[in-house]
mmCIF file of C-alpha atoms and ligand atoms in Angstrom:
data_model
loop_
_atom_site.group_PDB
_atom_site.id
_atom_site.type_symbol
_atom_site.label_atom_id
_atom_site.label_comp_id
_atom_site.label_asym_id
_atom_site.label_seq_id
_atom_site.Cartn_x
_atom_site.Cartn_y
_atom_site.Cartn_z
ATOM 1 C CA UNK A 1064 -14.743 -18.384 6.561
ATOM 2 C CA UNK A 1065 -15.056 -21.980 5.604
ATOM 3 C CA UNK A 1066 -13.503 -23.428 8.462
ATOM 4 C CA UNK A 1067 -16.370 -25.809 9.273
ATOM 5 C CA UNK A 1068 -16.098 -28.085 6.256
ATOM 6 C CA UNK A 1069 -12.814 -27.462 5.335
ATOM 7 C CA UNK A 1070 -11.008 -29.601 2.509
ATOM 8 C CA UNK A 1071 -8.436 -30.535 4.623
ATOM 9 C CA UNK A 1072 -10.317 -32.067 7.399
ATOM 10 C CA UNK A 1073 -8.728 -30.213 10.481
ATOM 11 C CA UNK A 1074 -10.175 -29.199 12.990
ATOM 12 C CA UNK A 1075 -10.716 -25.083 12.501
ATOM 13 C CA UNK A 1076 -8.115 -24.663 15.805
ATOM 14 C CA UNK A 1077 -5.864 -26.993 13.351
ATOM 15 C CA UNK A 1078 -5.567 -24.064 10.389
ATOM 16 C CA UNK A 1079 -3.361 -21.262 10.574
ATOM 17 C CA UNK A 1080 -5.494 -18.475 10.626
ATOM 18 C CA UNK A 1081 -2.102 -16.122 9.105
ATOM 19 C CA UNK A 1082 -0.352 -18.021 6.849
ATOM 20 C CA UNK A 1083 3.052 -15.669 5.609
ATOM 21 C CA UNK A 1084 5.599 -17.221 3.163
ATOM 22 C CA UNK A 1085 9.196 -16.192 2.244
ATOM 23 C CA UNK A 1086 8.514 -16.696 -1.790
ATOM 24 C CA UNK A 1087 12.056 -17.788 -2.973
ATOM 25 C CA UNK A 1088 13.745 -19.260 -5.426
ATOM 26 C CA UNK A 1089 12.352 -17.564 -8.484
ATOM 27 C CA UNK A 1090 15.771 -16.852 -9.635
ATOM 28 C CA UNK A 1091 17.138 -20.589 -9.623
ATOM 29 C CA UNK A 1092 13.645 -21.632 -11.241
ATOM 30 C CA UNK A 1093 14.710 -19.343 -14.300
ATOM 31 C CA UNK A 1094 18.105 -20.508 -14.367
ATOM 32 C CA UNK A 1095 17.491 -23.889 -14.145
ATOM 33 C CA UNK A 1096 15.130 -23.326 -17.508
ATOM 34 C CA UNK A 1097 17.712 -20.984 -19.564
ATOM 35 C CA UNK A 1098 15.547 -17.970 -19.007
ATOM 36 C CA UNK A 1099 16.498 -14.430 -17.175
ATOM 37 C CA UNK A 1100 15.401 -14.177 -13.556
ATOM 38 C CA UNK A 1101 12.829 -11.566 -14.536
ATOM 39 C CA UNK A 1102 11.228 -14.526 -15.840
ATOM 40 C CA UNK A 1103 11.168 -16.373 -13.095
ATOM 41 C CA UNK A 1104 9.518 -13.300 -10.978
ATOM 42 C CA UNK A 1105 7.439 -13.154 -13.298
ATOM 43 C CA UNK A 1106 6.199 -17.073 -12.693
ATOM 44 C CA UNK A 1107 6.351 -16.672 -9.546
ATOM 45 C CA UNK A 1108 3.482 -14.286 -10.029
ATOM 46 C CA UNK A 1109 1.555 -16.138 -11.907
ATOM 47 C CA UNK A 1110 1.719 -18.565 -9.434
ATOM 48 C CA UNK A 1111 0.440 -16.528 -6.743
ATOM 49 C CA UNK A 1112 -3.070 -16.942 -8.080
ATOM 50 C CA UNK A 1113 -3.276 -20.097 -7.508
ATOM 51 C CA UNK A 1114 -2.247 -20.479 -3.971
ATOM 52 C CA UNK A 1115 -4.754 -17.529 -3.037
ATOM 53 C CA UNK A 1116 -7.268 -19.496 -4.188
ATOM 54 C CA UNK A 1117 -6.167 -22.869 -2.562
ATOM 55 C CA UNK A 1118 -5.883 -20.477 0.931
ATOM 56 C CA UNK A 1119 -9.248 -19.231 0.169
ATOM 57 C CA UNK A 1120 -10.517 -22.543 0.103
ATOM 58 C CA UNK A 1121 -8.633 -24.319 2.813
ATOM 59 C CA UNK A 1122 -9.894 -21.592 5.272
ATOM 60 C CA UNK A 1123 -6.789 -19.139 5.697
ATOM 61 C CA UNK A 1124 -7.633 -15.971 6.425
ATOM 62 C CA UNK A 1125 -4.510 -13.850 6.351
ATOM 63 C CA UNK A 1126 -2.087 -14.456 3.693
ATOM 64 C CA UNK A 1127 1.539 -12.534 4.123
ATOM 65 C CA UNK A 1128 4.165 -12.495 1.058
ATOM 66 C CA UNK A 1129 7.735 -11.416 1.433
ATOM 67 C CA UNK A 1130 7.613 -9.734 -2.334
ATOM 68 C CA UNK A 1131 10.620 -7.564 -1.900
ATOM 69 C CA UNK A 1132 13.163 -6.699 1.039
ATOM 70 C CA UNK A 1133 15.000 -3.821 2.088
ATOM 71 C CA UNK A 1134 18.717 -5.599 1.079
ATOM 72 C CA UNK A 1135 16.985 -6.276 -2.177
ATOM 73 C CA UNK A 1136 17.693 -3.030 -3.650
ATOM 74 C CA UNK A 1137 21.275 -4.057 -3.755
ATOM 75 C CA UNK A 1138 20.240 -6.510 -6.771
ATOM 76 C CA UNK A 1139 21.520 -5.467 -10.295
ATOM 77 C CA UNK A 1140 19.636 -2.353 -11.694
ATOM 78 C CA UNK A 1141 17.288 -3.996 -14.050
ATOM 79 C CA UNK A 1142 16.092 -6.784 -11.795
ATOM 80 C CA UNK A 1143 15.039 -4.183 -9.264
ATOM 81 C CA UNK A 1144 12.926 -2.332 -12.097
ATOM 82 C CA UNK A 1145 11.977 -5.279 -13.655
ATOM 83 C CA UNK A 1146 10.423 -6.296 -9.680
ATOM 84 C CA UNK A 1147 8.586 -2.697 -9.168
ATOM 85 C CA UNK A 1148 7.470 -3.330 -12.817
ATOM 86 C CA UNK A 1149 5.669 -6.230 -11.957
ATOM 87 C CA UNK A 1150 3.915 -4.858 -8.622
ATOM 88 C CA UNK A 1151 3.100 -2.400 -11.053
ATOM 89 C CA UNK A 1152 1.236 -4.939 -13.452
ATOM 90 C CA UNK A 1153 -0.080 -6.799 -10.775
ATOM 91 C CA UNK A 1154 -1.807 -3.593 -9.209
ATOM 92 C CA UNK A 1155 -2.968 -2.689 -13.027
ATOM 93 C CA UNK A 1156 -4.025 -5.694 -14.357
ATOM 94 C CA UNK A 1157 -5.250 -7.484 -11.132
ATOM 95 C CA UNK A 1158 -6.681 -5.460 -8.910
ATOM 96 C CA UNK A 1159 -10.445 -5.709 -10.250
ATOM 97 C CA UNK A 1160 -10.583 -9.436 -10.149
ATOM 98 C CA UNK A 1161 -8.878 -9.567 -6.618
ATOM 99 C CA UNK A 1162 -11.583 -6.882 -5.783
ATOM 100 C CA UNK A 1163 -14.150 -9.319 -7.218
ATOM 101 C CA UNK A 1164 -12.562 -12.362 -4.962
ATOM 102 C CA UNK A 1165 -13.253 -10.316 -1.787
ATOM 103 C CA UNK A 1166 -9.192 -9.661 -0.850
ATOM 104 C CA UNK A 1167 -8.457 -6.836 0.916
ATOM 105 C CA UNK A 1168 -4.929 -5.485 0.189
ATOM 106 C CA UNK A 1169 -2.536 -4.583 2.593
ATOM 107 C CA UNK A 1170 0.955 -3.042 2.299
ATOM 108 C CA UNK A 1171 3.607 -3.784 5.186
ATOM 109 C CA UNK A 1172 7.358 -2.111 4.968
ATOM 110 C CA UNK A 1173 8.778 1.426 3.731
ATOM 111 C CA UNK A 1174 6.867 3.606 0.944
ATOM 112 C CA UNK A 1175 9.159 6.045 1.197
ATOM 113 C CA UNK A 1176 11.926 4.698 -1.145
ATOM 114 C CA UNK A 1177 9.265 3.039 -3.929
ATOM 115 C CA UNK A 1178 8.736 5.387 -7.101
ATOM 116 C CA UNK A 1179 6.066 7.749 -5.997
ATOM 117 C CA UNK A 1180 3.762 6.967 -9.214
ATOM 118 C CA UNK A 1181 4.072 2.842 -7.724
ATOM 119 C CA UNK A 1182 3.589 4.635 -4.368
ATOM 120 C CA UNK A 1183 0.344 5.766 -5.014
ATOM 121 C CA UNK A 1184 -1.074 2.862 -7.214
ATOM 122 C CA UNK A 1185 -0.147 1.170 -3.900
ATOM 123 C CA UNK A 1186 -2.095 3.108 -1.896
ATOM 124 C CA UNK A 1187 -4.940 3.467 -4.407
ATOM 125 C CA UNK A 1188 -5.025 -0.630 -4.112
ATOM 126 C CA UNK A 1189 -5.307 -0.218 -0.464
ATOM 127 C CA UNK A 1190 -8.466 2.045 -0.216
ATOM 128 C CA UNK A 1191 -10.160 0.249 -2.876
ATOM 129 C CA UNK A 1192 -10.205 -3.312 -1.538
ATOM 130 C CA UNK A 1193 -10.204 -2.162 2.484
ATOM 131 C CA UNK A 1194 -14.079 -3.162 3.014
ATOM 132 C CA UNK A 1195 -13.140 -6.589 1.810
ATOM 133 C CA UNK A 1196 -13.062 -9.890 3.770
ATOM 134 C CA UNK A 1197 -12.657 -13.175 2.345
ATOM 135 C CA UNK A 1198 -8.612 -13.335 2.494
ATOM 136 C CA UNK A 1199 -6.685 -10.402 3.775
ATOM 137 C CA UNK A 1200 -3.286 -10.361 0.817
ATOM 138 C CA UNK A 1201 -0.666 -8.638 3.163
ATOM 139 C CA UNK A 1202 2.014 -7.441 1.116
ATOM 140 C CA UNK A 1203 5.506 -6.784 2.081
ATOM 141 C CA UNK A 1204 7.280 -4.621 -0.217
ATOM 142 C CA UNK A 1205 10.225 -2.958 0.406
ATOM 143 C CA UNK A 1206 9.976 -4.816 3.881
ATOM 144 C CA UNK A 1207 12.784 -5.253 6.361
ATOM 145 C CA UNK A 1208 12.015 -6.742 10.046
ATOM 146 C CA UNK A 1209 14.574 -4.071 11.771
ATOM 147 C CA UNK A 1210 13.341 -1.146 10.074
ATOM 148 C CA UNK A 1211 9.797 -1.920 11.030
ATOM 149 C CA UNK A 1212 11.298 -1.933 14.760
ATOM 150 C CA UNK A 1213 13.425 1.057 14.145
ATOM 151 C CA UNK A 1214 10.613 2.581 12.571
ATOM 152 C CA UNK A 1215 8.085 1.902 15.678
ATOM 153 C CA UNK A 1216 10.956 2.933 18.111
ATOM 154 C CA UNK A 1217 11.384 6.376 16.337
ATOM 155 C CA UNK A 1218 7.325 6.828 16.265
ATOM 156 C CA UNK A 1219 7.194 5.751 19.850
ATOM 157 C CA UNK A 1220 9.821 8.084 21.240
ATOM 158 C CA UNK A 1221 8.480 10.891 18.954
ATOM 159 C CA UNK A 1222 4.862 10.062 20.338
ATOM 160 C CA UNK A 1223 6.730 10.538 24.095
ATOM 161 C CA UNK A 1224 5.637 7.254 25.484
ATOM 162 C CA UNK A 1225 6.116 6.154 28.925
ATOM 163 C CA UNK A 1226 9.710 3.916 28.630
ATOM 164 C CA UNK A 1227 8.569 1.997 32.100
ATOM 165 C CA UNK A 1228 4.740 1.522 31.034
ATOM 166 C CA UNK A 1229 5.768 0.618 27.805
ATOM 167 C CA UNK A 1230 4.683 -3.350 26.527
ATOM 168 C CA UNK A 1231 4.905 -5.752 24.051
ATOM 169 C CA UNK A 1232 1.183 -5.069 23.407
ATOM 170 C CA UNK A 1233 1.696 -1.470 23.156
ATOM 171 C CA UNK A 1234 4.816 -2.064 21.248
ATOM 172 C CA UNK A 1235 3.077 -4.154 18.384
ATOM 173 C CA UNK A 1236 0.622 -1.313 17.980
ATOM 174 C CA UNK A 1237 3.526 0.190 16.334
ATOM 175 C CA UNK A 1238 4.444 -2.759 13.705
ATOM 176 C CA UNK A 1239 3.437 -2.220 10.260
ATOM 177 C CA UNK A 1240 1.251 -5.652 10.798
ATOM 178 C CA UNK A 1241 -1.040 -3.650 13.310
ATOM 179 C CA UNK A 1242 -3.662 -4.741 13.649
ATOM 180 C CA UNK A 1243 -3.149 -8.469 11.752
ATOM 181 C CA UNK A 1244 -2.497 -11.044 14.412
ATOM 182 C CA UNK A 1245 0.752 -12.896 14.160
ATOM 183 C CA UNK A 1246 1.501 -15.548 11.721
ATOM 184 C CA UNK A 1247 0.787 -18.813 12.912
ATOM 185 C CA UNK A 1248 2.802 -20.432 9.619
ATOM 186 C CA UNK A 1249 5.557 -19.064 8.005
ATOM 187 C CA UNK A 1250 6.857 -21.050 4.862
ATOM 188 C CA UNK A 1251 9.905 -20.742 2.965
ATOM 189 C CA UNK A 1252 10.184 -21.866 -0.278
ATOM 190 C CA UNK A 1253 13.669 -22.719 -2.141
ATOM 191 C CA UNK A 1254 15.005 -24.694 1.167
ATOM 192 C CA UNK A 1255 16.926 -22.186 3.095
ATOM 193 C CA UNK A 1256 16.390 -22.020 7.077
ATOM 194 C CA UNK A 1257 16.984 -18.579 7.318
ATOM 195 C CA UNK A 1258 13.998 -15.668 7.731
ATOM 196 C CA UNK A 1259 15.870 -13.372 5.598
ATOM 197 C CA UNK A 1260 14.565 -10.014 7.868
ATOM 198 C CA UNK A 1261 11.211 -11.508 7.422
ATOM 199 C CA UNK A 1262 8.470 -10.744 10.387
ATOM 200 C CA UNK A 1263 11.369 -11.095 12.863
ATOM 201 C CA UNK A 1264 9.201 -9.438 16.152
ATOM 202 C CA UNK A 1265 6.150 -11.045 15.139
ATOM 203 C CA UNK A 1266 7.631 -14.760 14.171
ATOM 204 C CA UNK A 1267 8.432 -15.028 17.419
ATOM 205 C CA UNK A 1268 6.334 -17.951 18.019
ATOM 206 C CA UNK A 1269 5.348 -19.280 14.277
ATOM 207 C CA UNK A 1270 6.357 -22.342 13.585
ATOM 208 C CA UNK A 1271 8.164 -22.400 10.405
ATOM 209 C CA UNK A 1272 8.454 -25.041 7.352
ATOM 210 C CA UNK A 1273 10.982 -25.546 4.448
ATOM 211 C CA UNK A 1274 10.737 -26.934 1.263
ATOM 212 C CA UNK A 1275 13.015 -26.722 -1.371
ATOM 213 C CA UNK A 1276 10.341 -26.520 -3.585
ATOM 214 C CA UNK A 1277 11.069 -23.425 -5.791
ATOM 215 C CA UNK A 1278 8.123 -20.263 -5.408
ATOM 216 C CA UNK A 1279 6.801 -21.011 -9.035
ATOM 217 C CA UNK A 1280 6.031 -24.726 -8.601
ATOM 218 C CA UNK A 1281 4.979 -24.142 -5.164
ATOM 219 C CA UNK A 1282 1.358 -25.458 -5.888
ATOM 220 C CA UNK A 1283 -1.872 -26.147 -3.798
ATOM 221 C CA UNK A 1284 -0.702 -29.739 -3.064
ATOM 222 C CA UNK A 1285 2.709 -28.302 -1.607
ATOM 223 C CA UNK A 1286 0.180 -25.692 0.357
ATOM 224 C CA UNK A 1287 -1.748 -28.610 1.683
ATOM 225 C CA UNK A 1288 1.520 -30.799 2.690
ATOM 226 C CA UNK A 1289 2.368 -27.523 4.540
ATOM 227 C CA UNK A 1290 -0.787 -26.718 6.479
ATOM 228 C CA UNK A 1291 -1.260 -30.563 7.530
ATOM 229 C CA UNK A 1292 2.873 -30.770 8.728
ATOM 230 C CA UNK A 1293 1.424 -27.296 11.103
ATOM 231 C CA UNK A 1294 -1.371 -29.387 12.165
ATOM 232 C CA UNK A 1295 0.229 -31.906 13.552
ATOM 233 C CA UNK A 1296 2.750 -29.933 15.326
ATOM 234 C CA UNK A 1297 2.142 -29.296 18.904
ATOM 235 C CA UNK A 1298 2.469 -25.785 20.109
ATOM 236 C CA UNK A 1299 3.422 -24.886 23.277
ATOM 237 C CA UNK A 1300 4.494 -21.442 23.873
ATOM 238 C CA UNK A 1301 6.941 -22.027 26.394
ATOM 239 C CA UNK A 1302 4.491 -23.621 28.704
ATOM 240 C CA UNK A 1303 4.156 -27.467 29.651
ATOM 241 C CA UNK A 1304 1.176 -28.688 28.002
ATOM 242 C CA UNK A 1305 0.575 -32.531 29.332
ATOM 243 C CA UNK A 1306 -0.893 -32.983 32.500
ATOM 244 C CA UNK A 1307 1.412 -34.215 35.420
HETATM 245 C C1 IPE B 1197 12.623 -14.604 -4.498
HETATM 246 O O1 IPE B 1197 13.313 -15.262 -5.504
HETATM 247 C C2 IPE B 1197 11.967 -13.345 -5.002
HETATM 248 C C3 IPE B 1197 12.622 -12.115 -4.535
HETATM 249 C C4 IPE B 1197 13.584 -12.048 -3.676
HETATM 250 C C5 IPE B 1197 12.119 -10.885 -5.107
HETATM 251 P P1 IPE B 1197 14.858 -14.995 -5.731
HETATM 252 O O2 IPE B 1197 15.013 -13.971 -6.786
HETATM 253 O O3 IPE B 1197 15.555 -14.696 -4.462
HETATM 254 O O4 IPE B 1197 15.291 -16.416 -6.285
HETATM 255 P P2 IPE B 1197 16.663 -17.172 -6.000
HETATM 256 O O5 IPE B 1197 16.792 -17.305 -4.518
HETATM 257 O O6 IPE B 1197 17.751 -16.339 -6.597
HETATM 258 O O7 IPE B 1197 16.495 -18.484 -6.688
HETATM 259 C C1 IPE B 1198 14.013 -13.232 0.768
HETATM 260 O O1 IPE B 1198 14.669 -13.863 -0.262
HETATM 261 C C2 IPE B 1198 13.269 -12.029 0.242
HETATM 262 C C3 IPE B 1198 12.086 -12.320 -0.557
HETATM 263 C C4 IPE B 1198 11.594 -13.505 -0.808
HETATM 264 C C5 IPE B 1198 11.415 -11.148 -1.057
HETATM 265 P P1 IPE B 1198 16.172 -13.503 -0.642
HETATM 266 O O2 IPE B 1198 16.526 -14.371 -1.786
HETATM 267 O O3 IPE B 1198 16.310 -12.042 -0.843
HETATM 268 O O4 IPE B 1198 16.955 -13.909 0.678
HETATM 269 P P2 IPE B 1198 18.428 -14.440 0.879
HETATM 270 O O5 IPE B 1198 19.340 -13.513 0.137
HETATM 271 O O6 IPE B 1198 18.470 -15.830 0.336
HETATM 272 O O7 IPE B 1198 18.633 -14.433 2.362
HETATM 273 MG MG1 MG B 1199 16.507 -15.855 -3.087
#
């Protein structure tokens, strides 16, 4: 990782090492231009390139991207094909050159529910990139935050685990995210303050930023503004950090 000379001249404890983002605001780009929101998904795509490369450089090394939630199937018909349709492009067109970049793809949320022809491209992605390391591209796709915790609870009470051993440590294992740390960052384009479902166990401590920027002209400069407003925020974790 590139930590040591990075572009934005942090500190490496300064940069997020996961970096996830709540990519809205497609749909208002579109409208605001004339054009279907299909077309604004599909900018929003575009876009995407870019700020993998600007995380690349600026020494991320876990990028998460709310792509599609579980209340999101309750969006007219032809939006909801016209999104699959595009992780569908994006696997076929893309996946060589992200290959070639060094990310390794991950999936986070429910496969049971995507087309099974999309849910095995999906998984295809997955073992073909997994021996990568320059940027881990977590993808969360047909994500919801509770279902990920009903889904551990139901695995851990199948498994028969021990309710008065049991931990938040041991609990995570059971999080789609496992083993990804959690995100340090999480940004929300489009300016709402809400997480939408998004990451809600693991945000627990991410500090979060806003910008009503809209996801397709969220650019490396907006990136940068958004790393550098983390950097100067002072964590704390509950605890008292100045010395008495
Ligand atoms: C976010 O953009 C992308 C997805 C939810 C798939 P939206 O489609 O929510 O865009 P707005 O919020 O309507 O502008
Ligand atoms: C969150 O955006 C989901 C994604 C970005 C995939 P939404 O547009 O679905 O969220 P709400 O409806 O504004 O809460
Ligand atoms: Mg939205």
């Amino acid at each position: 990782m590139t930590t040591e000379h990075n572009p934005l001249g942090l500190p490496p404890e300064k940069i997020p090492r996961h970096v996830a983002i709540i990519m809205d605001g497609n749909g208002r780009w579109a409208r605001q231009r004339g054009l279907p929101r299909l077309a604004g998904h599909r900018a929003g795509t575009e876009n995407l390139r870019r700020i993998l490369e600007a995380c690349v450089e600026f020494g991320i090394e876990i990028l998460t991207i709310y792509a599609f939630s579980t209340e999101n199937w309750y969006r007219p018909p032809n939006e909801v094909r016209g999104l699959m349709s595009i992780l569908e492009q994006v696997i076929d067109r893309e996946l060589e050159e992200l290959n070639q970049q060094g990310v390794q793809l991950r999936h986070i949320g429910r496969l049971e529910g995507i087309r099974p022809d999309l849910q095995a491209k999906i998984k295809q992605a997955i073992e073909r990139t997994k021996h990568n390391d320059r940027l881990i591209l977590n993808v969360a796709f047909n994500y919801g935050g509770r279902a990920e915790i009903l889904d551990a609870c139901r695995r851990i009470l199948r498994e028969g685990l021990d309710p008065d051993t049991l931990d938040e440590e041991t609990f995570s294992r059971y999080l789609y995210t496992w083993p990804l740390p959690d995100p340090d960052l999480i940004i929300r384009t489009g300016g709402e303050y809400r997480l939408s479902n998004f990451l809600i166990w693991q945000a627990a401590y991410a500090e979060i930023y806003s910008t009503p920027t809209l996801w397709p002209d969220f650019d490396k400069e907006e990136l940068r503004k958004a790393i550098l407003e983390y950097a100067s925020r002072e964590r704390r974790f509950g605890r008292v950090l100045e010395k008495v």
